[in-house]
XYZ file of C-alpha atoms in Angstrom:
691
model
C 36.508 40.342 92.495
C 34.717 40.646 95.850
C 31.841 38.562 94.567
C 34.118 35.620 93.827
C 35.643 35.691 97.305
C 32.316 35.756 99.109
C 30.816 33.200 96.734
C 33.334 30.605 97.812
C 32.255 30.920 101.441
C 28.805 30.996 102.939
C 26.801 29.952 99.892
C 28.793 26.773 99.501
C 28.423 25.719 103.110
C 25.231 23.877 102.194
C 25.752 23.636 98.447
C 25.693 20.288 96.667
C 25.170 18.291 99.846
C 23.253 15.667 97.858
C 24.537 16.504 94.387
C 25.648 12.958 93.659
C 22.476 11.415 95.044
C 19.291 13.256 94.140
C 18.277 16.806 93.234
C 18.669 19.100 96.226
C 16.712 22.029 94.803
C 13.262 22.112 93.250
C 14.372 23.498 89.876
C 17.579 21.494 89.519
C 18.162 19.310 86.506
C 19.081 19.141 82.835
C 16.566 16.459 81.897
C 16.431 14.386 78.734
C 13.207 14.619 76.785
C 12.538 10.899 77.253
C 12.858 11.139 81.045
C 11.387 14.531 81.911
C 9.870 14.731 85.451
C 6.451 15.945 84.306
C 4.740 14.735 87.482
C 7.106 16.766 89.662
C 6.573 19.876 87.532
C 2.820 19.509 87.886
C 3.180 18.990 91.632
C 5.531 21.958 92.148
C 4.028 24.416 89.664
C 0.594 23.147 88.730
C 1.642 23.072 85.060
C 0.870 19.999 82.976
C 3.574 19.020 80.510
C 2.395 16.193 78.280
C 4.026 14.292 75.431
C 2.568 16.498 72.646
C 4.036 19.557 74.400
C 7.422 17.855 74.692
C 7.292 16.703 71.069
C 6.539 20.219 69.828
C 9.406 21.748 71.772
C 11.820 18.988 70.744
C 10.942 19.541 67.079
C 11.666 23.275 67.408
C 14.946 22.987 69.355
C 18.082 23.409 67.251
C 21.723 22.550 67.905
C 24.429 24.604 66.182
C 28.209 24.379 66.721
C 28.915 25.109 70.372
C 25.476 26.632 71.010
C 21.730 26.125 71.005
C 18.906 27.786 69.068
C 15.230 27.447 68.178
C 12.943 27.559 65.170
C 10.643 30.588 65.367
C 8.844 30.555 62.011
C 7.548 28.082 59.449
C 10.216 29.224 56.970
C 13.300 28.013 58.844
C 13.949 31.177 60.869
C 16.140 30.456 63.896
C 16.730 32.481 67.071
C 20.093 32.228 68.848
C 22.681 34.472 70.512
C 24.856 36.989 68.724
C 27.974 35.493 70.288
C 27.032 32.141 68.719
C 27.256 33.594 65.188
C 30.399 35.735 65.543
C 32.328 33.254 63.377
C 29.750 33.831 60.642
C 29.618 37.627 60.908
C 33.417 37.699 60.849
C 33.555 35.399 57.816
C 31.003 37.493 55.923
C 32.851 40.732 56.680
C 35.035 42.244 54.010
C 37.356 45.189 53.482
C 35.600 48.311 54.723
C 32.644 46.325 56.118
C 33.020 44.892 59.631
C 29.737 43.135 60.399
C 30.892 42.174 63.893
C 31.305 45.835 64.805
C 28.511 47.332 62.702
C 25.903 44.561 62.746
C 24.466 42.493 59.894
C 21.087 43.557 58.461
C 19.140 42.115 55.554
C 16.237 43.556 53.618
C 15.419 40.445 51.579
C 16.161 36.739 51.708
C 18.575 37.164 48.838
C 20.708 39.242 51.254
C 21.018 36.435 53.787
C 24.663 35.355 54.030
C 25.719 31.701 54.071
C 27.667 30.875 57.224
C 30.775 28.821 56.414
C 31.226 25.774 58.598
C 27.797 26.181 60.185
C 25.448 23.244 60.572
C 22.113 23.001 62.366
C 20.556 19.864 63.807
C 17.024 19.069 64.994
C 16.512 15.933 67.085
C 14.195 13.405 65.431
C 14.456 10.241 67.527
C 16.186 8.601 70.504
C 17.165 4.904 70.448
C 18.589 3.070 73.463
C 21.663 1.017 72.451
C 23.057 0.431 75.938
C 23.024 -3.359 75.644
C 25.022 -3.601 72.423
C 27.587 -0.974 73.441
C 28.234 -2.610 76.807
C 28.394 -6.051 75.212
C 31.088 -4.836 72.821
C 33.322 -3.843 75.747
C 32.847 -7.011 77.776
C 36.146 -8.625 78.751
C 38.242 -5.833 77.256
C 40.436 -3.321 79.038
C 42.338 -0.129 78.277
C 42.661 0.971 74.670
C 40.986 -2.223 73.421
C 37.936 -1.380 75.530
C 37.803 2.156 74.131
C 38.204 0.974 70.528
C 35.565 -1.761 70.887
C 33.030 0.697 72.291
C 33.733 3.270 69.600
C 33.407 0.677 66.855
C 30.079 -0.505 68.292
C 28.850 3.083 68.442
C 29.733 3.634 64.789
C 27.828 0.467 63.832
C 24.784 1.590 65.824
C 24.839 5.011 64.176
C 25.138 3.529 60.685
C 22.321 1.061 61.331
C 19.897 3.662 62.662
C 20.635 6.434 60.157
C 20.922 3.891 57.314
C 22.652 6.407 55.011
C 19.482 8.507 54.696
C 20.480 11.902 53.241
C 20.120 14.816 55.632
C 20.341 12.613 58.723
C 23.064 12.434 61.331
C 23.289 9.877 64.119
C 25.348 10.345 67.270
C 25.857 7.891 70.121
C 25.705 9.729 73.427
C 26.836 8.356 76.767
C 24.636 9.194 79.755
C 25.333 8.731 83.461
C 29.084 8.372 82.770
C 28.605 5.173 80.795
C 25.452 3.911 82.478
C 23.389 4.372 79.312
C 24.094 4.804 75.616
C 21.547 6.237 73.211
C 21.689 7.115 69.536
C 20.264 10.534 68.805
C 19.153 10.903 65.188
C 19.066 14.459 63.852
C 17.690 16.189 60.805
C 20.829 17.979 59.666
C 20.984 21.244 57.726
C 24.269 22.226 56.088
C 23.052 25.451 54.475
C 22.626 27.946 57.305
C 22.449 31.668 56.540
C 22.695 34.791 58.664
C 19.592 36.986 58.722
C 20.298 39.508 61.469
C 23.019 40.263 64.014
C 23.261 43.445 66.094
C 26.447 45.379 66.727
C 28.909 43.676 69.077
C 28.819 46.688 71.423
C 25.123 46.182 72.208
C 25.151 42.387 72.023
C 27.971 42.270 74.586
C 27.311 45.602 76.278
C 29.409 45.835 79.435
C 32.045 43.446 78.086
C 34.098 41.372 80.471
C 33.235 43.482 83.568
C 29.528 42.623 83.178
C 30.102 39.046 82.032
C 28.468 36.560 84.463
C 26.916 39.465 86.330
C 23.450 40.975 86.628
C 21.863 43.527 86.062
C 22.665 43.233 82.346
C 21.662 45.239 79.277
C 22.685 42.949 76.410
C 20.854 42.383 73.134
C 22.694 39.072 72.743
C 20.459 37.783 69.968
C 20.726 36.925 66.295
C 18.677 35.220 63.606
C 19.697 32.509 61.176
C 17.705 30.735 58.491
C 17.875 27.069 57.527
C 17.913 26.312 53.817
C 17.082 23.072 52.041
C 17.774 22.755 48.329
C 18.703 26.448 48.116
C 15.270 27.418 49.474
C 14.179 28.333 52.997
C 13.461 25.093 54.824
C 9.851 24.237 55.594
C 9.620 24.000 59.380
C 5.986 23.637 60.414
C 6.993 22.833 64.000
C 8.261 26.076 65.524
C 7.882 28.079 68.710
C 5.349 30.883 68.634
C 6.931 34.283 69.255
C 5.566 36.072 72.294
C 6.616 39.757 72.186
C 5.580 40.383 75.792
C 7.843 40.043 78.805
C 6.975 37.399 81.421
C 5.734 38.287 84.905
C 7.897 37.670 87.939
C 7.245 34.187 89.304
C 5.949 32.804 86.011
C 7.212 29.389 84.934
C 10.003 29.059 82.399
C 11.575 26.204 80.461
C 14.932 26.132 78.694
C 15.353 23.695 75.792
C 18.958 23.462 74.704
C 22.224 21.571 74.625
C 24.201 22.101 77.837
C 27.790 21.328 76.977
C 29.416 19.536 79.879
C 28.959 19.128 83.596
C 30.929 17.062 86.084
C 28.326 16.579 88.792
C 28.745 12.791 88.781
C 32.547 12.741 89.011
C 34.152 11.006 91.970
C 36.003 12.947 94.640
C 39.370 11.763 93.312
C 38.515 13.092 89.852
C 37.459 16.459 91.278
C 40.716 16.656 93.222
C 42.667 16.054 90.026
C 40.787 18.840 88.261
C 41.376 21.153 91.218
C 45.075 20.409 91.583
C 46.181 19.848 87.998
C 43.703 20.172 85.134
C 42.238 23.615 85.853
C 45.423 25.342 87.127
C 47.479 24.360 84.077
C 44.700 25.465 81.740
C 44.319 28.785 83.552
C 48.033 29.526 83.405
C 48.034 29.062 79.653
C 44.780 30.992 79.125
C 46.138 33.859 81.183
C 49.335 34.127 79.177
C 47.605 33.819 75.807
C 45.063 36.418 76.903
C 47.876 38.847 77.630
C 49.440 38.202 74.238
C 46.135 38.847 72.459
C 45.514 42.055 74.407
C 49.029 43.261 73.578
C 48.512 42.393 69.918
C 45.170 44.233 69.825
C 46.798 47.387 71.163
C 48.983 47.694 68.067
C 46.215 49.302 66.017
C 42.521 49.212 65.040
C 42.927 46.356 62.548
C 44.821 44.266 65.086
C 42.109 45.000 67.641
C 39.431 43.867 65.198
C 41.013 40.531 64.386
C 41.930 39.822 68.031
C 38.389 40.534 69.234
C 36.864 37.111 68.564
C 39.591 34.878 70.062
C 39.973 37.253 73.010
C 36.223 37.181 73.698
C 36.217 33.384 73.901
C 39.389 33.228 75.965
C 38.227 35.778 78.533
C 34.918 33.965 78.883
C 36.677 30.630 79.461
C 39.087 32.176 81.949
C 36.234 33.510 84.046
C 34.356 30.200 83.897
C 37.311 28.189 85.130
C 38.175 30.786 87.764
C 34.735 30.222 89.241
C 35.096 26.453 89.022
C 38.458 26.565 90.783
C 36.942 28.590 93.614
C 34.240 25.956 94.094
C 36.707 23.085 94.149
C 38.883 24.961 96.643
C 35.966 25.261 99.053
C 36.235 22.796 101.953
C 32.477 22.688 102.555
C 31.836 21.688 98.955
C 34.451 18.928 98.943
C 33.270 17.625 102.327
C 29.712 17.434 100.971
C 30.955 15.536 97.918
C 32.850 13.091 100.124
C 29.773 12.530 102.272
C 27.562 11.868 99.248
C 30.099 9.439 97.779
C 30.450 7.646 101.104
C 26.671 7.285 101.331
C 26.431 5.639 97.920
C 29.377 3.348 98.645
C 27.811 2.322 101.956
C 24.525 1.434 100.239
C 26.441 -0.686 97.708
C 28.394 -2.435 100.469
C 25.128 -3.250 102.243
C 23.923 -5.185 99.171
C 26.192 -8.238 98.749
C 24.895 -9.069 95.273
C 25.374 -5.522 93.966
C 28.745 -5.235 95.662
C 29.947 -8.448 94.042
C 28.788 -7.244 90.603
C 30.494 -3.877 90.580
C 33.551 -4.374 92.816
C 35.212 -1.122 93.869
C 35.100 1.227 90.853
C 35.863 4.240 93.069
C 39.251 2.705 93.866
C 39.803 1.969 90.165
C 39.174 5.602 89.273
C 41.401 6.779 92.112
C 44.184 4.551 90.761
C 43.724 6.025 87.282
C 44.421 9.490 88.697
C 48.092 8.554 89.091
C 48.258 7.769 85.386
C 46.346 10.980 84.687
C 48.940 13.020 86.579
C 51.856 11.204 84.933
C 50.577 11.746 81.388
C 48.469 14.909 81.544
C 51.027 17.464 80.408
C 52.278 15.499 77.448
C 48.729 14.473 76.461
C 47.550 18.069 76.692
C 50.428 19.538 74.725
C 50.709 16.901 72.001
C 47.107 15.769 71.600
C 44.140 17.465 73.265
C 45.397 21.085 72.977
C 47.835 20.713 70.095
C 48.011 23.777 67.875
C 46.133 25.881 70.468
C 43.334 27.020 68.175
C 45.269 27.295 64.913
C 42.903 26.514 62.047
C 45.773 25.676 59.720
C 47.166 23.127 62.178
C 43.711 21.670 62.802
C 43.036 21.244 59.101
C 46.455 19.672 58.559
C 45.889 17.168 61.361
C 42.427 16.292 60.018
C 43.846 15.693 56.530
C 46.715 13.565 57.804
C 44.609 11.474 60.139
C 41.733 11.122 57.677
C 44.145 9.883 55.030
C 45.625 7.328 57.401
C 42.364 6.220 59.022
C 40.334 5.892 55.808
C 42.837 3.301 54.646
C 41.823 1.048 57.580
C 38.733 -1.135 58.083
C 35.925 0.913 59.609
C 36.013 -0.929 62.948
C 39.708 -0.111 63.458
C 39.549 3.637 62.832
C 39.716 6.533 65.277
C 36.152 7.397 66.176
C 36.022 10.726 64.293
C 36.891 8.974 61.032
C 34.334 6.179 61.077
C 32.533 6.052 57.737
C 29.283 7.355 59.200
C 31.057 10.425 60.644
C 33.114 11.403 57.601
C 30.499 13.759 56.084
C 30.624 15.960 59.177
C 34.433 15.983 59.164
C 34.397 16.913 55.496
C 31.961 19.756 56.145
C 34.137 21.165 58.910
C 37.250 20.846 56.782
C 36.061 22.098 53.416
C 33.770 25.030 54.170
C 35.494 28.386 53.516
C 36.708 29.944 56.769
C 38.693 33.143 57.256
C 42.288 32.727 58.357
C 44.293 35.592 59.781
C 48.017 34.824 59.520
C 48.902 37.082 62.452
C 46.526 35.337 64.863
C 47.549 31.935 63.500
C 51.191 32.716 64.119
C 50.504 34.050 67.613
C 48.551 30.917 68.596
C 51.051 28.485 67.098
C 53.976 30.276 68.717
C 52.292 30.199 72.125
C 51.603 26.475 71.825
C 55.178 25.731 70.764
C 56.591 27.841 73.598
C 54.425 26.137 76.219
C 55.198 22.679 74.825
C 58.917 23.320 75.097
C 58.492 24.814 78.581
C 56.237 22.092 79.997
C 57.830 19.033 78.387
C 61.430 20.444 78.450
C 63.874 20.875 75.595
C 65.280 17.380 76.160
C 61.996 15.555 75.531
C 62.217 13.530 72.290
C 58.807 14.843 71.173
C 59.965 18.449 71.632
C 63.100 17.756 69.615
C 60.918 16.303 66.871
C 58.626 19.329 66.935
C 61.231 22.093 67.018
C 64.369 20.572 65.550
C 66.818 23.494 65.445
C 64.041 26.104 65.167
C 62.857 28.540 67.816
C 59.104 28.558 68.496
C 58.635 31.993 66.933
C 60.633 31.174 63.801
C 58.910 27.816 63.314
C 55.422 29.268 63.819
C 56.102 32.057 61.333
C 57.493 29.649 58.731
C 54.644 27.148 59.039
C 51.898 29.769 58.776
C 53.529 31.820 56.013
C 54.247 28.775 53.865
C 50.949 26.917 54.245
C 48.339 27.048 51.479
C 45.651 25.312 53.550
C 43.692 28.546 53.941
C 42.481 27.860 50.383
C 39.466 25.479 50.494
C 40.392 24.162 47.033
C 43.766 23.002 48.370
C 42.107 21.243 51.301
C 39.566 19.588 48.988
C 42.273 18.274 46.673
C 44.083 16.708 49.624
C 40.860 15.287 51.091
C 39.818 13.778 47.769
C 43.336 12.539 47.017
C 43.557 10.614 50.265
C 46.744 9.419 51.917
C 48.794 9.444 48.709
C 48.047 13.121 48.094
C 48.739 14.016 51.717
C 52.072 12.197 51.733
C 53.096 13.899 48.499
C 52.122 17.396 49.689
C 54.896 19.920 50.151
C 52.751 22.131 52.375
C 54.897 22.846 55.460
C 51.961 22.454 57.883
C 51.096 19.054 56.398
C 54.719 17.967 56.607
C 54.920 19.229 60.192
C 51.911 17.145 61.222
C 53.214 14.073 59.386
C 56.456 14.390 61.339
C 54.937 15.071 64.772
C 51.685 13.097 64.762
C 53.248 9.710 65.646
C 54.175 11.120 69.068
C 50.651 12.494 69.514
C 49.105 9.159 68.567
C 51.429 7.345 70.951
C 50.422 9.460 73.930
C 46.757 9.112 72.907
C 47.142 5.326 73.075
C 48.778 5.562 76.508
C 45.974 7.855 77.685
C 43.263 5.485 76.499
C 45.023 2.484 78.032
C 45.780 3.943 81.439
C 43.326 6.822 81.936
C 40.188 7.084 79.812
C 39.677 3.347 79.281
C 39.867 2.328 82.972
C 37.943 5.451 84.008
C 35.113 4.857 81.539
C 34.801 1.240 82.585
C 34.724 2.107 86.285
C 32.305 4.994 85.722
C 29.908 2.550 84.073
C 30.026 0.424 87.221
C 29.288 3.444 89.409
C 26.367 4.270 87.132
C 25.096 0.719 87.598
C 25.300 1.201 91.357
C 23.539 4.559 91.173
C 20.698 3.097 89.117
C 20.337 0.209 91.556
C 20.167 2.537 94.556
C 18.394 5.626 93.216
C 16.871 4.611 89.874
C 16.524 7.258 87.154
C 15.327 9.943 89.554
C 18.628 11.716 88.932
C 19.409 13.420 85.640
C 22.601 12.662 83.688
C 25.548 15.013 83.354
C 25.405 17.411 80.416
C 26.800 16.033 77.139
C 25.920 18.747 74.570
C 22.727 16.858 73.833
C 19.165 18.145 73.998
C 17.865 18.761 77.526
C 14.944 20.525 79.143
C 15.192 22.431 82.416
C 12.378 24.104 84.297
C 12.215 27.040 86.681
C 10.647 30.447 87.151
C 11.398 34.127 86.675
C 12.989 35.235 89.931
C 15.688 37.506 91.272
C 17.784 36.512 94.274
C 19.147 37.780 97.576
C 22.715 37.447 98.698
C 24.202 38.741 101.948
C 21.513 41.337 102.427
C 21.437 42.576 98.830
C 18.375 41.952 96.644
C 18.909 41.546 92.906
C 15.714 42.179 90.867
C 14.549 39.801 88.161
C 14.397 42.409 85.384
C 16.303 45.189 83.728
C 14.531 47.680 81.476
C 15.634 49.557 78.388
C 15.616 52.863 80.269
C 18.395 51.566 82.519
C 20.681 51.165 79.512
C 21.228 54.918 79.361
C 22.226 55.025 83.022
C 24.839 52.313 82.428
C 26.212 53.827 79.203
C 29.344 55.984 79.560
C 30.397 56.461 75.947
C 33.603 54.551 76.679
C 34.241 50.861 76.045
C 32.856 48.506 77.160
C 29.891 50.771 77.997
C 29.706 52.617 74.679
C 26.486 52.391 72.664
C 26.317 51.962 68.884
C 25.231 55.078 67.004
C 21.934 53.442 65.979
C 20.937 53.139 69.623
C 21.938 56.691 70.417
C 19.830 57.923 67.505
C 16.816 55.806 68.532
C 16.754 56.717 72.236
C 13.604 58.841 72.069
C 11.714 56.184 70.096
C 12.284 53.379 72.593
C 9.909 52.539 75.429
C 12.096 52.825 78.548
C 9.832 50.422 80.474
C 10.365 47.523 78.066
C 12.006 44.566 79.822
C 15.513 44.188 78.410
C 17.028 41.174 80.213
C 15.658 38.942 82.982
C 16.809 36.061 85.163
C 15.247 32.710 85.967
C 16.033 29.735 88.179
C 16.600 27.392 85.220
C 19.596 25.080 85.514
C 21.959 25.667 82.549
C 25.634 25.511 81.618
C 27.815 26.482 78.642
C 26.320 25.144 75.409
C 22.924 26.446 76.491
C 23.819 29.797 74.902
C 21.045 30.636 72.446
C 18.571 28.228 74.033
C 14.941 29.332 73.788
C 13.367 30.311 77.084
C 9.780 29.127 76.865
C 6.622 29.785 78.869
C 4.082 27.178 79.966
C 2.165 27.616 76.691
C 5.234 26.628 74.695
C 5.878 30.176 73.434
C 9.377 31.621 73.216
C 9.884 34.585 75.556
C 13.652 34.984 75.334
C 17.055 33.507 74.558
C 19.406 32.385 77.339
C 22.842 33.943 76.948
C 24.612 33.691 80.301
C 24.499 32.650 83.921
C 25.076 34.842 86.946
C 28.298 34.803 88.953
C 26.982 32.158 91.351
C 26.254 29.746 88.513
C 29.954 29.338 87.689
C 30.014 26.364 90.044
C 27.220 24.826 87.981
C 29.652 22.336 86.490
C 29.613 20.544 89.845
C 26.188 21.307 91.304
C 23.191 23.638 91.484
C 21.949 25.975 94.220
C 18.451 27.256 93.489
C 18.812 30.078 96.016
C 21.373 31.967 93.938
C 22.012 30.212 90.591
C 20.326 32.131 87.774
C 20.009 31.987 83.984
C 20.343 35.373 82.246
C 17.966 35.930 79.326
C 17.476 38.563 76.629
C 13.718 39.030 76.343
C 11.677 38.755 73.162
C 10.127 42.059 74.257
C 13.508 43.804 73.934
C 14.333 42.037 70.675
C 11.006 43.063 69.154
C 11.402 46.650 70.372
C 14.922 46.879 68.940
C 14.056 45.268 65.597
C 11.171 47.691 65.191
C 12.554 50.986 66.493
C 16.345 50.717 66.230
C 16.871 48.573 63.137
C 13.657 49.009 61.144
C 13.397 45.286 60.386
C 9.662 45.347 59.652
C 9.587 42.196 57.507
C 11.496 40.207 60.129
C 9.116 41.304 62.891
C 6.101 40.404 60.754
C 7.548 36.945 60.141
C 8.102 36.472 63.875
C 4.521 37.521 64.625
C 3.133 35.272 61.893
C 1.762 38.133 59.808
């Protein structure tokens, strides 16, 4: 915990001083492929990045649910992180065979296991639709503004994708509403697991090592894309380089950073600091304790709690770091200064000032509505069900039935005609459901809803009736048949009539409670998200007028390219080296969790080259969602997979400090060494090397 305390002090004294204006550090930026600063890279590093290079990398970059990946062979082979495929390894596991614990190995392509719910997307084209999206919202406010924009986005997506099979279009907002672009993807729905190591080596060191360095994690896995029940032909892929990079060599990360808030106003950051993050952390902390307690009941309970606990602990640590940044006076003072500078430049331009008004004041006013509605919106809408798959499926079925009965332009955005195939895929693919975890998550959500909204709230009375949270959760989970994909398909195909006629208790629960959730969603769009989005677009207009496109947009889980170099860092007199080597793994191992090695690694110790680079760090600017991103050298070869950031990077949601922010990477050298000498995956290595 010492690192967190010191991190919030001296480092942040100068951090983010120009975060809202222009990049403060040479390697800062999550750049779009159509606005990559190639001239700056050539000036800073002497490396020429031209359009063919960018096109090759774009064609090999892959987006999977919640993570990034890359094509590494002509036969659809994909590199990503092990923690990005845990859902798949868990789903493929069976009685007596725990692939999460023991690893997943294949000898032939016929052994590759289809990952339920998994999709993979490769970006094909980018189309600017800013004019038509902004025109749709002209003269509208609140919920009407939100609905008009969403309808225009759906039209743009349908027009550009034109119902071509295997294509998906997504409208993405950049610069907080300053630009809108449709990204068209080649979409693969048949994604199969090829290789995943044991959890104990993929996440060696567990939570104590998480967001720290040195690290000794083989956080890697391989998938394969299939097309027509055959491995997909993927002639554009990244060449596998089995050698570790040298310190100081240039690196690129091509991936899909999930979300950053570097362009938020000061009032929005204050709301996150004082309300949004603390409430979330309180609930994560309590649910974490419940999962730990559940896992201590026995080995089977520990197994099934492992995945949700892993994600929860990771999120808790992320938001702990973010809270520390927002609590730092130097950081907030720097943000205020940057905002004041931009506002002063706008005020000095009468024409620009007249065009945009005072959007900062509009956003500040919306924070009152945010505070008034946040708890009920969180509990009834944005966090409803708290991770329960059964609840999520029930809500999708209910809302899809209701929305599909409306004209396309009047639907909720997720249920626009062009987006229905993705919703159907998510809903209908077989997914494992553990009743004990489902009940635990539902009970926690019901308890917190009653606690936060009070027992007298009409919505709480509707939710609970005369039931206690534990009794209601147990009854809903035990009685639901939605774990069966055939049941979900029948309800999806049957539409609203079938949903209304269903006697499934989870369906009936959502039918009864969803009107309250929809009502608070409408209030939120009218008083919070609608006014905020509109004002943010005005601030983006001001930023473009003053600074142009020399600043990169906030992360939006869309394809970006960052650049940097292999480098360690120094902090308060301590030097952290850029590399760890396989030999150091044995010094870290204790035989006790989370520093216990799988038996395969113990058996292979004498075969392994102790000098092989295991993990390394670089100055690349990343955030969550970049997990699994290929780390690429100047030649366009893959040299590793990003799987984490260091402790200092936890403030990366709000800014970047090139002195101490680092990306943590598992090297292709370590992956190749392990595949060869620990796992005996000769055919996989030959495919990677193009033999």
